[in-house]
Coordinates of C-alpha atoms in Angstrom, one line a residue:
Chain A
M153 CA 0.0 0.1 -0.1
T154 CA 3.0 2.3 0.6
W155 CA 4.2 1.7 -2.8
V156 CA 0.6 2.5 -4.2
L157 CA 0.5 5.5 -2.6
A158 CA 4.6 7.0 -3.0
N159 CA 3.9 6.0 -6.7
F160 CA 0.6 7.3 -7.1
G161 CA 1.9 10.0 -9.8
Q162 CA 3.2 7.1 -11.9
I163 CA -0.1 5.1 -11.4
W164 CA -2.4 8.2 -12.5
R165 CA 0.0 8.9 -15.3
L166 CA -0.2 4.8 -16.4
T167 CA -3.4 4.8 -16.3
L168 CA -3.9 7.9 -18.2
D169 CA -2.7 6.5 -21.0
H170 CA -4.3 3.4 -20.7
I171 CA -7.2 5.3 -21.1
A172 CA -6.1 6.4 -23.9
L173 CA -5.2 4.0 -26.1
S174 CA -8.5 1.6 -25.1
V175 CA -11.1 4.7 -25.9
P176 CA -10.2 4.5 -29.8
P177 CA -10.5 1.6 -30.8
I178 CA -13.8 0.6 -28.5
L179 CA -15.6 4.3 -30.5
L180 CA -13.6 3.7 -33.7
G181 CA -14.9 -0.2 -33.6
F182 CA -18.9 1.1 -33.4
L183 CA -18.7 3.1 -36.0
I184 CA -16.9 0.9 -38.4
A185 CA -18.5 -2.2 -37.7
V186 CA -22.3 -0.7 -37.4
P187 CA -22.1 0.3 -41.0
L188 CA -20.2 -3.1 -41.8
G189 CA -23.1 -5.0 -40.1
W190 CA -25.7 -3.4 -41.5
I191 CA -24.3 -3.9 -45.0
A192 CA -23.7 -7.8 -44.1
H193 CA -27.4 -7.9 -43.0
R194 CA -28.5 -6.5 -46.1
Y195 CA -26.9 -7.7 -48.8
A196 CA -26.6 -11.4 -48.6
P197 CA -23.4 -12.0 -51.0
F198 CA -21.0 -9.4 -49.1
R199 CA -22.5 -11.6 -45.7
G200 CA -20.1 -14.8 -46.1
A201 CA -16.9 -12.4 -46.5
I202 CA -17.4 -9.8 -44.1
L203 CA -17.9 -12.3 -41.4
T204 CA -15.8 -14.7 -41.9
L205 CA -12.6 -12.4 -42.7
G206 CA -13.9 -11.0 -39.2
G207 CA -13.1 -14.4 -38.0
L208 CA -10.3 -14.4 -39.6
L209 CA -8.8 -11.2 -38.2
Y210 CA -9.4 -12.1 -34.8
T211 CA -7.9 -15.3 -34.7
I212 CA -4.4 -13.2 -35.5
P213 CA -2.6 -13.3 -32.1
G214 CA -2.5 -10.0 -30.5
I215 CA 0.9 -9.4 -30.4
A216 CA 1.6 -10.8 -34.2
L217 CA -1.0 -7.9 -35.2
F218 CA 0.7 -5.2 -33.6
L219 CA 4.5 -7.0 -34.7
S220 CA 2.9 -7.1 -38.6
L221 CA 1.2 -3.4 -38.6
P222 CA 4.1 -1.4 -39.1
V223 CA 4.9 -3.9 -42.0
I224 CA 1.9 -2.9 -43.3
L225 CA 1.5 0.7 -42.3
G226 CA 4.8 1.9 -42.7
T227 CA 4.5 3.1 -38.9
R228 CA 7.9 2.4 -36.8
I229 CA 7.6 -0.4 -34.9
L230 CA 7.4 0.8 -31.1
D231 CA 4.5 3.1 -32.0
P232 CA 1.4 3.7 -30.1
I233 CA -0.5 3.8 -32.9
N234 CA 0.1 0.4 -34.2
V235 CA -1.9 -0.8 -30.8
V236 CA -4.6 1.4 -31.3
V237 CA -5.2 0.0 -35.1
G238 CA -4.8 -3.6 -33.8
M239 CA -7.1 -2.9 -30.9
T240 CA -9.3 -1.3 -33.3
I241 CA -9.4 -4.3 -35.7
Y242 CA -10.0 -7.1 -33.5
A243 CA -13.3 -3.9 -31.8
V244 CA -14.3 -4.3 -35.4
A245 CA -14.2 -7.8 -36.2
L246 CA -15.9 -9.0 -32.9
L247 CA -18.3 -6.7 -33.3
V248 CA -19.6 -6.5 -37.1
R249 CA -21.3 -10.4 -36.4
T250 CA -22.6 -8.5 -33.1
A251 CA -23.8 -5.7 -35.5
A252 CA -25.1 -8.2 -38.3
D253 CA -27.2 -10.4 -35.7
A254 CA -28.7 -7.0 -34.5
F255 CA -29.9 -6.0 -37.7
D256 CA -31.0 -9.3 -38.5
A257 CA -33.0 -9.5 -35.1
V258 CA -35.7 -6.3 -35.9
S259 CA -38.9 -7.7 -37.3
G260 CA -39.6 -7.8 -40.8
D261 CA -42.8 -6.2 -40.1
V262 CA -41.3 -3.5 -38.0
R263 CA -39.4 -2.8 -40.6
Q264 CA -42.1 -2.9 -43.6
S265 CA -44.5 -0.9 -41.2
S266 CA -41.9 2.1 -41.3
V267 CA -41.6 1.5 -45.3
A268 CA -45.5 2.1 -45.5
I269 CA -45.8 4.9 -43.5
G270 CA -42.8 7.1 -45.2
Y271 CA -40.0 6.4 -44.3
G272 CA -37.0 6.9 -46.5
P273 CA -33.8 4.6 -45.9
V274 CA -32.0 6.4 -43.9
R275 CA -34.3 7.6 -41.5
R276 CA -35.5 3.9 -41.6
F277 CA -31.8 3.0 -40.3
F278 CA -31.8 6.0 -37.8
E279 CA -34.7 6.1 -36.4
V280 CA -36.0 2.9 -36.8
E281 CA -33.5 -0.1 -37.3
L282 CA -30.7 1.4 -35.3
P283 CA -32.6 1.7 -32.0
L284 CA -34.4 -1.7 -32.6
A285 CA -30.5 -3.2 -33.0
G286 CA -29.6 -1.0 -29.9
P287 CA -29.5 -3.4 -27.3
V288 CA -28.1 -6.3 -29.2
L289 CA -24.9 -3.7 -30.0
L290 CA -24.9 -2.7 -26.7
S291 CA -24.1 -5.9 -25.2
G292 CA -21.2 -6.5 -27.6
L293 CA -19.8 -2.7 -26.7
R294 CA -19.6 -3.9 -23.5
V295 CA -17.6 -7.2 -24.8
V296 CA -15.2 -5.3 -27.2
S297 CA -14.6 -2.9 -23.9
A298 CA -13.7 -5.0 -21.4
S299 CA -11.6 -7.5 -23.8
T300 CA -9.7 -3.8 -25.5
V301 CA -9.0 -2.6 -21.9
S302 CA -7.4 -6.3 -20.9
L303 CA -5.6 -6.5 -24.0
V304 CA -3.9 -3.5 -24.6
T305 CA -1.0 -4.0 -21.7
I306 CA 0.0 -6.7 -24.3
G307 CA 1.5 -3.4 -25.7
S308 CA 3.5 -3.0 -23.0
L309 CA 5.6 -6.2 -24.3
I310 CA 6.7 -3.9 -27.4
G311 CA 7.0 -0.8 -25.2
V312 CA 4.3 1.2 -25.5
S313 CA 3.2 2.5 -22.5
S314 CA 0.1 1.3 -20.1
L315 CA -0.6 -0.1 -17.2
G316 CA 1.6 -3.3 -18.0
Y317 CA 4.2 -1.5 -17.5
F318 CA 3.6 -2.6 -14.0
F319 CA 3.5 -6.5 -15.5
L320 CA 7.2 -6.7 -16.7
N321 CA 8.8 -3.8 -14.5
G322 CA 7.2 -5.9 -11.5
L323 CA 8.8 -9.0 -12.8
N324 CA 12.1 -7.5 -13.2
R325 CA 11.5 -6.3 -10.3
R326 CA 10.6 -9.3 -8.2
F327 CA 8.3 -6.7 -6.9
P328 CA 4.1 -8.6 -6.6
T329 CA 2.7 -5.8 -5.1
E330 CA 3.7 -3.9 -8.2
I331 CA 2.2 -6.5 -10.6
F332 CA -1.2 -6.5 -8.5
T333 CA -1.7 -2.9 -8.7
G334 CA -1.4 -2.7 -12.3
I335 CA -4.6 -6.1 -12.5
V336 CA -6.7 -4.0 -10.3
G337 CA -6.2 -0.6 -12.0
V338 CA -6.9 -2.9 -15.4
I339 CA -10.0 -4.2 -14.0
V340 CA -11.2 -0.7 -12.6
I341 CA -10.9 0.8 -16.0
A342 CA -13.3 -2.5 -17.8
V343 CA -15.4 -1.7 -14.6
V344 CA -15.9 1.6 -15.4
F345 CA -16.1 1.4 -18.8
D346 CA -19.0 -1.2 -18.5
L347 CA -21.1 1.1 -16.5
L348 CA -20.5 4.1 -18.2
L349 CA -21.7 2.1 -21.6
V350 CA -24.5 0.7 -19.1
L351 CA -25.5 4.6 -18.4
I352 CA -25.5 5.5 -22.1
G353 CA -27.2 2.4 -22.7
R354 CA -30.2 3.4 -20.4
L355 CA -30.3 7.1 -21.5
L356 CA -30.3 6.4 -25.2
L357 CA -32.3 2.7 -25.0
P358 CA -34.7 3.4 -21.8
W359 CA -37.0 0.5 -23.2
A360 CA -34.3 -1.8 -23.4
H361 CA -34.3 -1.3 -19.5
V362 CA -38.3 -1.0 -19.0
A363 CA -38.4 -4.5 -21.5
R364 CA -35.8 -6.2 -19.2
Q365 CA -37.0 -5.6 -15.9
R366 CA -41.3 -6.6 -17.0
E367 CA -39.6 -9.7 -18.5
R368 CA -38.0 -10.9 -14.8
R369 CA -41.5 -9.8 -12.8
G370 CA -42.9 -12.4 -15.7
R371 CA -40.5 -15.0 -14.9
G372 CA -41.1 -14.5 -11.3
A373 CA -45.0 -14.6 -11.5
A374 CA -44.6 -18.2 -13.5
A375 CA -41.6 -19.6 -11.2
Chain B
M255 CA 7.5 -4.3 -47.0
N256 CA 11.2 -4.5 -46.7
S257 CA 10.9 -6.3 -43.3
F258 CA 8.2 -9.0 -44.3
L259 CA 10.6 -9.7 -47.9
G260 CA 13.3 -9.8 -44.8
A261 CA 11.1 -12.0 -42.7
L262 CA 10.3 -14.2 -45.6
A263 CA 14.2 -14.5 -46.9
W264 CA 14.6 -15.8 -42.7
L265 CA 11.9 -18.0 -43.4
A266 CA 13.6 -19.3 -46.6
D267 CA 17.1 -20.1 -44.5
P268 CA 17.4 -23.1 -44.0
A269 CA 19.5 -22.8 -41.1
N270 CA 16.6 -21.3 -39.4
W271 CA 15.2 -24.7 -39.5
A272 CA 17.7 -26.8 -37.3
G273 CA 18.6 -27.0 -34.1
D274 CA 17.6 -26.8 -30.5
D275 CA 16.1 -23.7 -31.2
G276 CA 14.9 -24.4 -35.1
I277 CA 11.7 -23.7 -36.1
P278 CA 10.2 -27.1 -35.9
V279 CA 11.3 -27.3 -32.7
R280 CA 10.2 -24.1 -31.6
L281 CA 6.6 -24.9 -33.5
L282 CA 6.4 -28.8 -31.2
E283 CA 6.7 -27.0 -27.9
H284 CA 4.2 -24.3 -29.3
I285 CA 1.4 -27.6 -29.8
G286 CA 2.9 -29.5 -27.1
I287 CA 2.3 -26.2 -24.3
T288 CA -1.1 -25.7 -26.3
A289 CA -2.1 -29.0 -26.2
V290 CA -1.0 -29.9 -22.6
A291 CA -2.7 -26.5 -21.1
V292 CA -6.1 -27.9 -22.7
F293 CA -6.1 -31.2 -22.5
I294 CA -5.9 -30.3 -18.6
A295 CA -8.3 -27.7 -18.8
A296 CA -10.6 -29.8 -20.7
V297 CA -11.1 -32.5 -18.7
I298 CA -11.7 -30.3 -15.7
A299 CA -14.4 -28.1 -17.5
I300 CA -15.6 -30.5 -19.7
S301 CA -17.2 -32.7 -17.2
L302 CA -18.1 -29.6 -15.0
G303 CA -19.8 -28.4 -18.2
L304 CA -21.6 -31.4 -18.5
F305 CA -22.1 -31.9 -15.1
I306 CA -23.8 -28.7 -15.3
G307 CA -25.4 -28.7 -18.2
H308 CA -27.2 -32.1 -17.3
T309 CA -28.1 -30.9 -13.8
G310 CA -28.9 -27.7 -13.9
R311 CA -27.0 -27.1 -10.6
L312 CA -24.4 -24.6 -10.2
S313 CA -25.1 -23.0 -13.3
F314 CA -24.0 -20.0 -12.1
L315 CA -20.4 -20.8 -11.9
V316 CA -20.6 -20.6 -15.7
V317 CA -21.5 -16.3 -15.9
S318 CA -19.3 -16.1 -13.4
T319 CA -16.4 -17.1 -14.3
T320 CA -16.5 -16.4 -18.0
G321 CA -18.2 -13.0 -17.5
A322 CA -15.2 -11.7 -14.4
L323 CA -12.2 -13.6 -16.8
R324 CA -13.1 -11.1 -20.3
A325 CA -10.9 -8.1 -18.2
L326 CA -8.4 -10.2 -16.1
P327 CA -5.4 -9.4 -18.0
T328 CA -3.8 -12.6 -19.2
L329 CA -0.2 -11.1 -19.1
G330 CA -0.1 -9.5 -15.5
L331 CA -1.7 -13.2 -14.5
L332 CA 1.2 -15.0 -15.9
V333 CA 3.9 -13.0 -14.6
L334 CA 2.2 -12.8 -11.1
F335 CA 2.4 -17.0 -10.7
A336 CA 5.9 -16.5 -12.3
L337 CA 6.9 -14.6 -9.5
W338 CA 5.0 -16.7 -6.5
L339 CA 6.3 -20.5 -8.2
G340 CA 9.1 -19.9 -10.0
I341 CA 10.2 -19.2 -13.7
G342 CA 9.3 -22.0 -15.6
I343 CA 7.1 -24.2 -18.0
G344 CA 5.2 -25.2 -14.9
P345 CA 2.9 -21.7 -13.6
V346 CA 2.8 -20.9 -17.7
I347 CA 0.6 -24.0 -17.7
I348 CA -1.3 -23.0 -14.7
V349 CA -2.3 -19.8 -16.3
L350 CA -3.2 -21.5 -20.0
V351 CA -5.6 -23.9 -17.4
I352 CA -7.2 -20.8 -15.9
L353 CA -8.0 -19.3 -19.5
A354 CA -8.9 -21.9 -21.5
I355 CA -11.5 -23.3 -18.1
P356 CA -14.0 -20.6 -18.9
P357 CA -14.6 -21.3 -23.0
L358 CA -14.5 -25.2 -22.3
L359 CA -17.0 -25.0 -19.7
A360 CA -19.4 -22.5 -21.4
G361 CA -19.4 -24.8 -24.3
A362 CA -19.9 -27.9 -23.1
Y363 CA -22.8 -26.5 -20.6
A364 CA -24.3 -24.7 -23.5
G365 CA -24.0 -28.0 -25.3
V366 CA -25.9 -29.9 -22.8
E367 CA -28.0 -26.9 -22.4
S368 CA -28.9 -26.5 -26.4
V369 CA -31.0 -30.0 -26.2
D370 CA -34.6 -29.4 -26.5
R371 CA -36.4 -30.5 -23.2
A372 CA -38.6 -32.7 -24.8
T373 CA -35.8 -35.2 -26.4
I374 CA -35.0 -35.4 -23.1
D375 CA -38.1 -36.6 -21.9
A376 CA -38.6 -38.8 -24.4
A377 CA -34.9 -40.3 -23.6
R378 CA -36.1 -40.9 -20.5
A379 CA -39.6 -42.3 -21.2
I380 CA -38.2 -45.3 -23.0
G381 CA -36.2 -45.7 -19.3
M382 CA -32.8 -44.6 -20.5
T383 CA -30.6 -43.8 -17.7
E384 CA -29.2 -40.2 -16.5
W385 CA -25.9 -42.2 -17.9
Q386 CA -27.5 -43.2 -20.9
I387 CA -29.1 -39.5 -21.7
L388 CA -26.2 -37.7 -21.1
T389 CA -24.0 -39.3 -23.4
R390 CA -26.4 -40.9 -25.9
V391 CA -28.6 -37.7 -26.1
E392 CA -27.0 -34.8 -24.6
V393 CA -23.1 -34.9 -26.0
P394 CA -24.1 -36.6 -29.4
L395 CA -26.6 -33.0 -29.9
G396 CA -24.7 -30.6 -28.0
L397 CA -21.1 -31.4 -29.4
P398 CA -21.3 -29.1 -32.0
I399 CA -21.1 -26.7 -29.8
I400 CA -19.0 -28.2 -27.0
V401 CA -16.1 -28.4 -30.1
G402 CA -17.2 -25.0 -30.5
G403 CA -16.1 -23.9 -27.2
L404 CA -12.7 -26.2 -27.3
R405 CA -12.1 -24.3 -30.3
S406 CA -12.7 -21.0 -28.7
A407 CA -10.1 -22.8 -25.5
V408 CA -7.3 -23.7 -28.2
L409 CA -7.3 -20.3 -29.7
Q410 CA -7.0 -18.6 -26.8
V411 CA -3.9 -20.9 -25.7
V412 CA -2.3 -20.7 -28.9
A413 CA -2.2 -17.0 -28.8
T414 CA -1.5 -17.2 -25.0
A415 CA 1.7 -19.4 -24.8
T416 CA 3.3 -17.0 -27.7
I417 CA 3.6 -14.1 -25.7
A418 CA 4.4 -16.1 -22.2
A419 CA 7.6 -17.0 -24.5
Y420 CA 8.1 -13.7 -22.5
L421 CA 9.3 -15.1 -19.5
P422 CA 11.2 -17.0 -21.2
I423 CA 9.5 -20.7 -21.9
G424 CA 9.8 -22.4 -25.3
G425 CA 7.4 -21.8 -28.3
L426 CA 6.8 -19.5 -31.2
G427 CA 6.9 -16.3 -29.1
R428 CA 10.6 -16.8 -28.5
Y429 CA 11.8 -15.2 -32.1
I430 CA 9.2 -12.4 -31.2
F431 CA 10.9 -11.7 -27.6
D432 CA 14.8 -12.6 -28.1
F433 CA 15.0 -10.3 -31.2
L434 CA 13.1 -7.5 -30.2
P435 CA 15.7 -6.3 -27.8
L436 CA 18.5 -6.9 -30.4
R437 CA 16.3 -4.7 -33.0
R438 CA 16.7 -7.5 -35.6
F439 CA 13.6 -7.3 -37.1
E440 CA 13.6 -10.0 -39.8
P441 CA 13.3 -13.1 -36.7
V442 CA 10.6 -10.8 -35.3
F443 CA 8.0 -10.7 -37.8
A444 CA 8.8 -14.2 -38.6
G445 CA 7.4 -15.3 -35.1
A446 CA 4.7 -13.6 -35.9
I447 CA 4.0 -14.9 -39.4
L448 CA 4.9 -18.6 -37.8
V449 CA 2.0 -17.5 -34.8
T450 CA -0.3 -16.3 -37.2
V451 CA -0.2 -19.0 -39.9
L452 CA -0.5 -22.2 -36.6
A453 CA -3.8 -19.8 -35.0
L454 CA -5.3 -19.7 -38.6
V455 CA -4.8 -23.8 -39.1
L456 CA -5.9 -24.6 -36.2
E457 CA -9.0 -22.6 -36.3
G458 CA -9.2 -24.0 -40.0
V459 CA -9.0 -27.8 -38.4
F460 CA -11.0 -27.2 -36.0
A461 CA -14.3 -24.9 -38.1
A462 CA -13.8 -28.9 -40.0
I463 CA -14.1 -30.8 -36.6
Q464 CA -16.6 -28.8 -36.1
R465 CA -19.2 -29.5 -38.8
L466 CA -18.2 -33.1 -38.7
A467 CA -19.2 -33.0 -34.7
V468 CA -23.0 -32.3 -35.8
P469 CA -25.2 -35.2 -35.8
K470 CA -26.4 -36.4 -39.2
G471 CA -30.5 -35.6 -39.0
V472 CA -29.5 -32.3 -37.3
R473 CA -29.3 -28.6 -38.2
I474 CA -28.3 -26.0 -35.8
L475 CA -29.8 -23.1 -37.1
R476 CA -28.1 -19.7 -37.0
G477 CA -29.6 -17.3 -34.2
S478 CA -31.5 -20.2 -32.7
P479 CA -29.9 -19.8 -29.0
A480 CA -28.3 -23.6 -29.7
A481 CA -26.0 -21.6 -32.6
L482 CA -25.7 -18.7 -30.2
G483 CA -24.0 -20.9 -27.8
A484 CA -26.0 -18.7 -25.0
G485 CA -28.4 -21.6 -23.8
R486 CA -30.7 -19.8 -23.3
P487 CA -34.4 -19.0 -24.8
A488 CA -34.7 -16.6 -27.5
R489 CA -35.1 -13.3 -26.1
V490 CA -35.4 -11.4 -29.1
E491 CA -37.4 -13.2 -32.3
P492 CA -34.9 -15.5 -33.9
A493 CA -33.6 -14.7 -37.1
A494 CA -34.3 -17.8 -38.6
D495 CA -35.5 -16.6 -41.0
S496 CA -32.6 -15.0 -43.2
D497 CA -30.8 -18.7 -42.5
G498 CA -30.0 -19.0 -46.5
A499 CA -27.9 -16.4 -46.4
D500 CA -24.7 -18.5 -45.5
S501 CA -25.7 -22.0 -44.5
G502 CA -23.1 -23.9 -45.6
G503 CA -20.5 -20.5 -45.0
A504 CA -17.7 -20.4 -42.7
D505 CA -18.9 -18.6 -40.5
S506 CA -22.2 -19.7 -40.3
D507 CA -21.3 -21.9 -36.5
R508 CA -19.3 -20.4 -34.4
P509 CA -20.6 -20.1 -31.0
E510 CA -17.7 -18.5 -29.4
Y511 CA -18.8 -15.9 -30.7
G512 CA -21.9 -15.9 -28.8
G513 CA -23.1 -12.0 -28.8
G514 CA -26.0 -12.4 -31.1
P515 CA -29.5 -11.3 -30.8
T516 CA -30.6 -13.5 -28.1
S517 CA -27.6 -12.8 -25.4
S518 CA -26.7 -10.0 -23.3
P519 CA -22.9 -9.7 -22.1
P520 CA -22.9 -12.0 -19.2
A521 CA -25.2 -14.7 -22.0
S522 CA -22.1 -14.4 -24.4
H523 CA -19.8 -16.6 -22.1
T524 CA -18.9 -19.3 -24.8
H525 CA -17.0 -16.3 -25.7
S526 CA -13.4 -15.2 -25.1
H527 CA -10.8 -13.0 -26.5
P528 CA -8.4 -15.3 -28.1
T529 CA -6.2 -12.8 -29.2
Q530 CA -3.7 -12.2 -26.7

């Protein structure tokens, strides 16, 4: 505990670095995966290609991806941008399937009703399909958020600053407290992000929460 | 692109295919570590998962272990165990087993859980014992999902075994961590390529096994709880009607993705991130 207090400045700095590396992949992943998922849902010929590519990209081990990106992007090998791009690729790979499933799950009747009362494609997407796909997209985003926050630590192996630094430094110094601090820090960030996402979900998708409560109550009554 | 060509040249050099740190040895080490860890984890997790799925007891274990572990940084766990138990293969295997358990447990549980209650009741009605119901009805019908859990576990362990080489133990990750500090990037890239190819090959092999595991006369519907491995009744209307779009596609049977229309995060527990 004394170590934590004495090094609070460094812990805080690395926490901020960690957040700075985690947030862009989560946001970019969402912004890229939603349109791709919609295309996979809407245009059957692209579906197999998009989802298969996502699955294959997701298979590449993280450290291998971080090391390969400089070759493809022409960035320096120790550039933090490699970690951000790599994590974004994972986020897209993971979310695109969720997004396709989420749009698939929007009832065809509802979609047709919106066409019948005169919704154009753009308005239909933003006002009907996207909100109805929202709860599933949110659940996918929560998975992506947790795995991104945890995976960013791998970047420390190639010298990208994050809470993962405490793992390597703690190992070198044979100092478990430091490693513990890193692990706890990562989990705290993951939990805070998760709570934020749930909160955003409550604000943007209030009906999803109500529906779930009603279902739970219904199940309780049946039992 | 030069470094990529350099890596290919390094891979083509016969000198790198011989000796104790040659590619075949490192590859076998990597596969060996993965196989041992997944085997131990499978013995524990599949038997537990089958028990939970069959009896319905202790099902909270599936949700709690798989949800919480996603945010746990693997690298932190690896160095912590290395520090406690000493540098060596033992601590690494322990961590890999811990990592492989959630997808295996969730796969075995969801596989059994996915079997139609009426089918199980019918089996019981014709006089099958509980053991026969498990081995002749639930396991065969749930096998694709059980294999799906195995597939996730293998991928996760292959990826994590790569970073475990930092500690240092054997495996393909050694090319990355031995040469990165020396700034000799050809072997580093070569190591990254080898690990990627290994992961992709294993992914293909397990996808094929998973397809073979579907019993005759049974088809897992995409969008059904079974296909998602979520093991829960559908909350949203299942998208079974769009099944024609990609049935038989390379991706139509990946239960470990789990984030489908029926699953909130705890329900999508068959999925754990394989890429470390």
